[in-house]
Tab-separated table of C-alpha atoms in Angstrom:
chain	number	residue	atom	x	y	z
A	45	ASP	CA	-1.822	5.515	-6.402
A	46	ILE	CA	-2.471	9.133	-5.535
A	47	GLN	CA	-3.992	10.788	-8.902
A	48	MET	CA	-2.859	14.178	-9.624
A	49	THR	CA	-5.145	16.756	-12.050
A	50	GLN	CA	-3.691	19.969	-13.202
A	51	SER	CA	-5.876	23.053	-14.874
A	52	PRO	CA	-5.623	24.017	-17.356
A	53	SER	CA	-3.841	21.845	-19.593
A	54	SER	CA	-2.548	25.008	-21.382
A	55	LEU	CA	-3.013	28.577	-21.483
A	56	SER	CA	-1.960	31.630	-23.450
A	57	ALA	CA	-1.328	35.096	-21.841
A	58	SER	CA	0.650	38.121	-22.204
A	59	VAL	CA	4.061	39.270	-21.092
A	60	GLY	CA	3.527	40.719	-17.356
A	61	ASP	CA	0.015	38.827	-16.822
A	62	ARG	CA	-0.521	36.809	-13.598
A	63	VAL	CA	-0.553	33.100	-14.417
A	64	THR	CA	-2.327	30.648	-12.164
A	65	ILE	CA	-1.889	26.796	-12.192
A	66	THR	CA	-4.018	24.662	-10.020
A	67	CYS	CA	-3.106	21.158	-8.923
A	68	GLN	CA	-5.520	18.517	-7.151
A	69	ALA	CA	-4.453	15.596	-5.257
A	70	SER	CA	-7.084	12.546	-5.121
A	71	GLN	CA	-6.458	12.252	-1.370
A	72	ASP	CA	-4.677	14.359	1.414
A	73	ILE	CA	-0.936	15.212	0.724
A	74	SER	CA	-0.383	17.135	3.259
A	75	ASN	CA	2.140	19.771	1.706
A	76	TYR	CA	4.166	17.156	0.332
A	77	LEU	CA	3.494	18.731	-3.272
A	78	ASN	CA	6.431	20.021	-5.816
A	79	TRP	CA	6.599	21.866	-8.856
A	80	TYR	CA	8.481	21.812	-12.121
A	81	GLN	CA	9.188	23.647	-14.937
A	82	GLN	CA	10.196	21.578	-18.017
A	83	LYS	CA	11.094	23.570	-21.457
A	84	PRO	CA	11.520	21.871	-24.558
A	85	GLY	CA	14.600	19.177	-24.943
A	86	LYS	CA	15.585	19.944	-21.118
A	87	ALA	CA	15.087	18.202	-18.048
A	88	PRO	CA	12.799	19.343	-15.752
A	89	LYS	CA	13.719	21.872	-13.201
A	90	LEU	CA	12.822	22.279	-9.688
A	91	LEU	CA	10.894	25.421	-8.924
A	92	ILE	CA	8.748	25.008	-5.450
A	93	TYR	CA	8.937	22.332	-3.118
A	94	ASP	CA	6.904	21.746	0.016
A	95	ALA	CA	4.062	23.339	-1.533
A	96	SER	CA	5.599	26.869	-0.993
A	97	ASN	CA	9.156	26.836	-0.749
A	98	LEU	CA	10.962	28.461	-3.498
A	99	GLU	CA	14.161	26.735	-4.630
A	100	THR	CA	17.263	28.564	-4.394
A	101	GLY	CA	18.060	30.715	-7.398
A	102	VAL	CA	14.617	30.717	-8.717
A	103	PRO	CA	12.873	33.994	-9.361
A	104	SER	CA	10.588	35.217	-6.704
A	105	ARG	CA	7.835	35.842	-9.386
A	106	PHE	CA	7.276	32.266	-8.881
A	107	SER	CA	5.094	30.899	-5.889
A	108	GLY	CA	2.872	28.186	-4.368
A	109	SER	CA	0.433	27.688	-1.910
A	110	GLY	CA	-1.929	25.136	-0.659
A	111	SER	CA	-2.219	22.070	1.337
A	112	GLY	CA	-4.230	18.963	1.637
A	113	THR	CA	-6.084	18.306	-1.631
A	114	ASP	CA	-5.802	21.546	-3.311
A	115	PHE	CA	-2.583	23.788	-4.441
A	116	THR	CA	-1.934	26.491	-6.547
A	117	PHE	CA	1.275	27.881	-8.499
A	118	THR	CA	1.526	31.494	-9.776
A	119	ILE	CA	3.695	33.356	-11.889
A	120	SER	CA	3.312	36.941	-10.978
A	121	SER	CA	4.414	38.459	-13.917
A	122	LEU	CA	4.899	36.189	-16.819
A	123	GLN	CA	8.134	36.603	-18.959
A	124	PRO	CA	9.132	35.394	-22.198
A	125	GLU	CA	11.763	33.063	-20.805
A	126	ASP	CA	8.729	31.140	-18.608
A	127	ILE	CA	7.380	29.540	-21.871
A	128	ALA	CA	7.084	25.799	-20.442
A	129	THR	CA	5.480	23.056	-19.471
A	130	TYR	CA	4.748	23.024	-15.662
A	131	TYR	CA	4.049	19.869	-13.577
A	132	CYS	CA	2.917	19.259	-10.092
A	133	GLN	CA	4.351	16.299	-8.464
A	134	GLN	CA	3.397	14.698	-4.887
A	135	TYR	CA	5.546	12.501	-2.463
A	136	ASP	CA	3.256	12.091	0.157
A	137	ASN	CA	3.004	8.069	-0.902
A	138	LEU	CA	5.058	6.070	-3.067
A	139	PRO	CA	4.770	5.816	-6.029
A	140	ILE	CA	5.575	9.067	-6.737
A	141	THR	CA	3.188	10.808	-9.092
A	142	PHE	CA	3.168	13.670	-11.259
A	143	GLY	CA	0.176	15.901	-12.607
A	144	PRO	CA	-0.149	15.837	-16.380
A	145	GLY	CA	1.191	19.170	-16.862
A	146	THR	CA	0.094	22.373	-17.846
A	147	LYS	CA	1.652	24.035	-21.268
A	148	VAL	CA	2.040	27.978	-20.978
A	149	ASP	CA	2.839	30.057	-23.807
A	150	ILE	CA	2.964	33.911	-24.877
A	151	LYS	CA	-0.100	35.388	-26.346
B	253	GLU	CA	29.472	21.236	-8.542
B	254	VAL	CA	26.895	18.480	-7.785
B	255	GLN	CA	25.752	16.660	-10.953
B	256	LEU	CA	24.379	13.917	-12.637
B	257	VAL	CA	25.879	12.738	-15.649
B	258	GLN	CA	23.807	9.721	-18.096
B	259	SER	CA	25.158	7.664	-20.909
B	260	GLY	CA	24.140	8.313	-24.266
B	261	ALA	CA	21.534	7.686	-26.671
B	262	GLU	CA	20.398	4.182	-27.699
B	263	VAL	CA	18.907	2.774	-30.706
B	264	LYS	CA	17.750	-0.533	-30.105
B	265	LYS	CA	15.662	-3.904	-31.759
B	266	PRO	CA	12.791	-4.955	-30.038
B	267	GLY	CA	13.858	-8.044	-27.736
B	268	GLU	CA	17.186	-6.810	-27.163
B	269	SER	CA	18.479	-5.977	-23.721
B	270	LEU	CA	20.064	-2.381	-22.522
B	271	LYS	CA	21.459	-1.067	-19.592
B	272	ILE	CA	21.599	2.773	-19.124
B	273	SER	CA	23.589	4.807	-16.463
B	274	CYS	CA	23.627	7.585	-14.239
B	275	LYS	CA	26.915	8.551	-12.775
B	276	GLY	CA	26.882	11.150	-9.636
B	277	SER	CA	29.338	13.307	-8.485
B	278	GLY	CA	29.826	16.442	-6.255
B	279	TYR	CA	27.904	14.776	-3.404
B	280	SER	CA	28.055	11.416	-1.020
B	281	PHE	CA	26.230	9.113	-3.578
B	282	THR	CA	25.507	6.481	-0.979
B	283	SER	CA	23.762	8.988	1.198
B	284	TYR	CA	21.146	10.132	-1.462
B	285	TRP	CA	18.293	7.989	-3.407
B	286	ILE	CA	18.071	8.246	-6.878
B	287	GLY	CA	15.153	8.054	-9.107
B	288	TRP	CA	14.364	7.229	-12.645
B	289	VAL	CA	11.838	8.970	-14.713
B	290	ARG	CA	10.321	8.035	-17.998
B	291	GLN	CA	8.936	10.691	-20.434
B	292	MET	CA	7.414	9.582	-23.696
B	293	PRO	CA	7.490	11.511	-26.628
B	294	GLY	CA	5.313	14.363	-26.407
B	295	LYS	CA	4.156	12.922	-22.975
B	296	GLY	CA	4.104	13.987	-19.497
B	297	LEU	CA	6.606	12.588	-16.615
B	298	GLU	CA	6.613	9.225	-15.271
B	299	TRP	CA	8.280	8.182	-12.069
B	300	MET	CA	9.565	4.652	-12.482
B	301	GLY	CA	11.363	3.818	-9.044
B	302	ILE	CA	14.206	4.796	-6.626
B	303	ILE	CA	17.348	3.146	-5.172
B	304	TYR	CA	19.398	3.944	-2.117
B	305	PRO	CA	22.925	3.400	-3.222
B	306	GLY	CA	23.934	2.877	0.702
B	307	ASP	CA	22.257	-0.578	0.632
B	308	SER	CA	20.594	-0.803	-2.654
B	309	ASP	CA	17.049	-0.468	-0.941
B	310	THR	CA	14.948	-0.337	-4.365
B	311	ARG	CA	11.457	0.681	-4.706
B	312	TYR	CA	9.125	0.176	-7.842
B	313	SER	CA	6.348	2.080	-9.064
B	314	PRO	CA	3.584	-0.886	-9.845
B	315	SER	CA	3.483	0.376	-13.153
B	316	PHE	CA	7.133	-0.459	-14.226
B	317	GLN	CA	7.519	-3.378	-11.590
B	318	GLY	CA	8.657	-6.444	-13.372
B	319	GLN	CA	9.276	-4.349	-16.629
B	320	VAL	CA	12.483	-3.203	-15.304
B	321	THR	CA	15.509	-3.219	-12.788
B	322	ILE	CA	17.155	-0.582	-10.928
B	323	SER	CA	20.484	-1.019	-9.591
B	324	ALA	CA	23.233	0.925	-8.439
B	325	ASP	CA	27.579	0.262	-8.090
B	326	LYS	CA	28.240	2.755	-5.571
B	327	SER	CA	32.172	1.899	-5.757
B	328	ILE	CA	31.853	3.950	-8.811
B	329	SER	CA	28.554	6.174	-7.939
B	330	THR	CA	26.725	4.917	-10.589
B	331	ALA	CA	22.959	3.863	-10.824
B	332	TYR	CA	21.423	1.803	-13.680
B	333	LEU	CA	18.176	1.198	-15.651
B	334	GLN	CA	18.163	-2.098	-17.300
B	335	TRP	CA	15.875	-3.910	-19.417
B	336	SER	CA	16.067	-7.554	-20.543
B	337	SER	CA	13.566	-7.615	-23.519
B	338	LEU	CA	12.803	-4.212	-25.172
B	339	LYS	CA	9.496	-3.470	-26.675
B	340	ALA	CA	8.763	-0.172	-28.796
B	341	SER	CA	6.647	1.134	-26.542
B	342	ASP	CA	9.694	1.894	-24.373
B	343	THR	CA	11.020	4.236	-26.698
B	344	ALA	CA	11.305	7.392	-24.227
B	345	MET	CA	13.467	9.796	-22.635
B	346	TYR	CA	14.857	8.565	-19.350
B	347	TYR	CA	15.823	10.783	-16.723
B	348	CYS	CA	17.873	9.789	-13.505
B	349	ALA	CA	17.271	12.613	-10.527
B	350	ARG	CA	18.339	13.113	-7.194
B	351	PRO	CA	16.095	14.536	-4.252
B	352	LEU	CA	16.867	17.756	-2.308
B	353	HIS	CA	16.944	16.094	0.816
B	354	PRO	CA	18.091	12.352	1.650
B	355	SER	CA	15.036	10.988	1.805
B	356	ALA	CA	12.830	8.446	-0.491
B	357	GLY	CA	10.388	10.929	-1.870
B	358	GLY	CA	11.133	14.268	-1.778
B	359	ALA	CA	11.820	17.280	-4.401
B	360	PHE	CA	14.029	16.315	-7.091
B	361	ASP	CA	16.522	19.179	-7.311
B	362	ILE	CA	19.387	17.451	-9.496
B	363	TRP	CA	18.672	16.029	-12.951
B	364	GLY	CA	20.721	14.320	-15.408
B	365	GLN	CA	20.483	15.321	-19.138
B	366	GLY	CA	18.258	12.445	-19.798
B	367	THR	CA	19.125	9.209	-22.146
B	368	MET	CA	16.904	9.103	-25.228
B	369	VAL	CA	15.893	5.355	-26.139
B	370	THR	CA	14.427	4.422	-29.510
B	371	VAL	CA	13.421	0.971	-29.726
B	372	SER	CA	12.763	0.186	-33.459
B	373	SER	CA	12.831	-2.895	-35.902
């Protein structure tokens, strides 16, 4: 199985701050990497697919980059509604695997 | 509107069997894979497996192979996740999800609302 790691595991930032989360795969996954947002009590929501493509309807303050084994997810200006846990997910090989998540809250 | 609607919460005893469902609508159910994802209380997301309703081709995560059965009834656009003998450790929220593109992996853009399964004596 491909192992996914994320850092940090949690972070606290102020409204308007730039927030960056990194995700690393245990082997080359090309750009087969997606990012999800999950709010408490809700199903995950797809934000970024194929490493850098913004899902329809997702605000442009969210972005993603990277390829191979190292990926970055960025919120350019943190908003109160962005409080959530963020997961990366690879689909280069089955089984599909998720990162452990990064919990984001407001300072 | 494309959506997946899951069956309601379940409370079961250890050793009991269970089958939960996920009904798709608003799209060609037989053309897209449907995946199942487990989320244990306070924990992260775990991919369990995926089925192609068109021909019932099914792939399991090694972690769940033999522990659950994934199936689908294309005549009623419904996928299922079932257990033959539940354990307390099966207590979790279970989500079904459909990928953005008709491929086995991919990004899951449509999610069900989740089915909470509680197993307790």
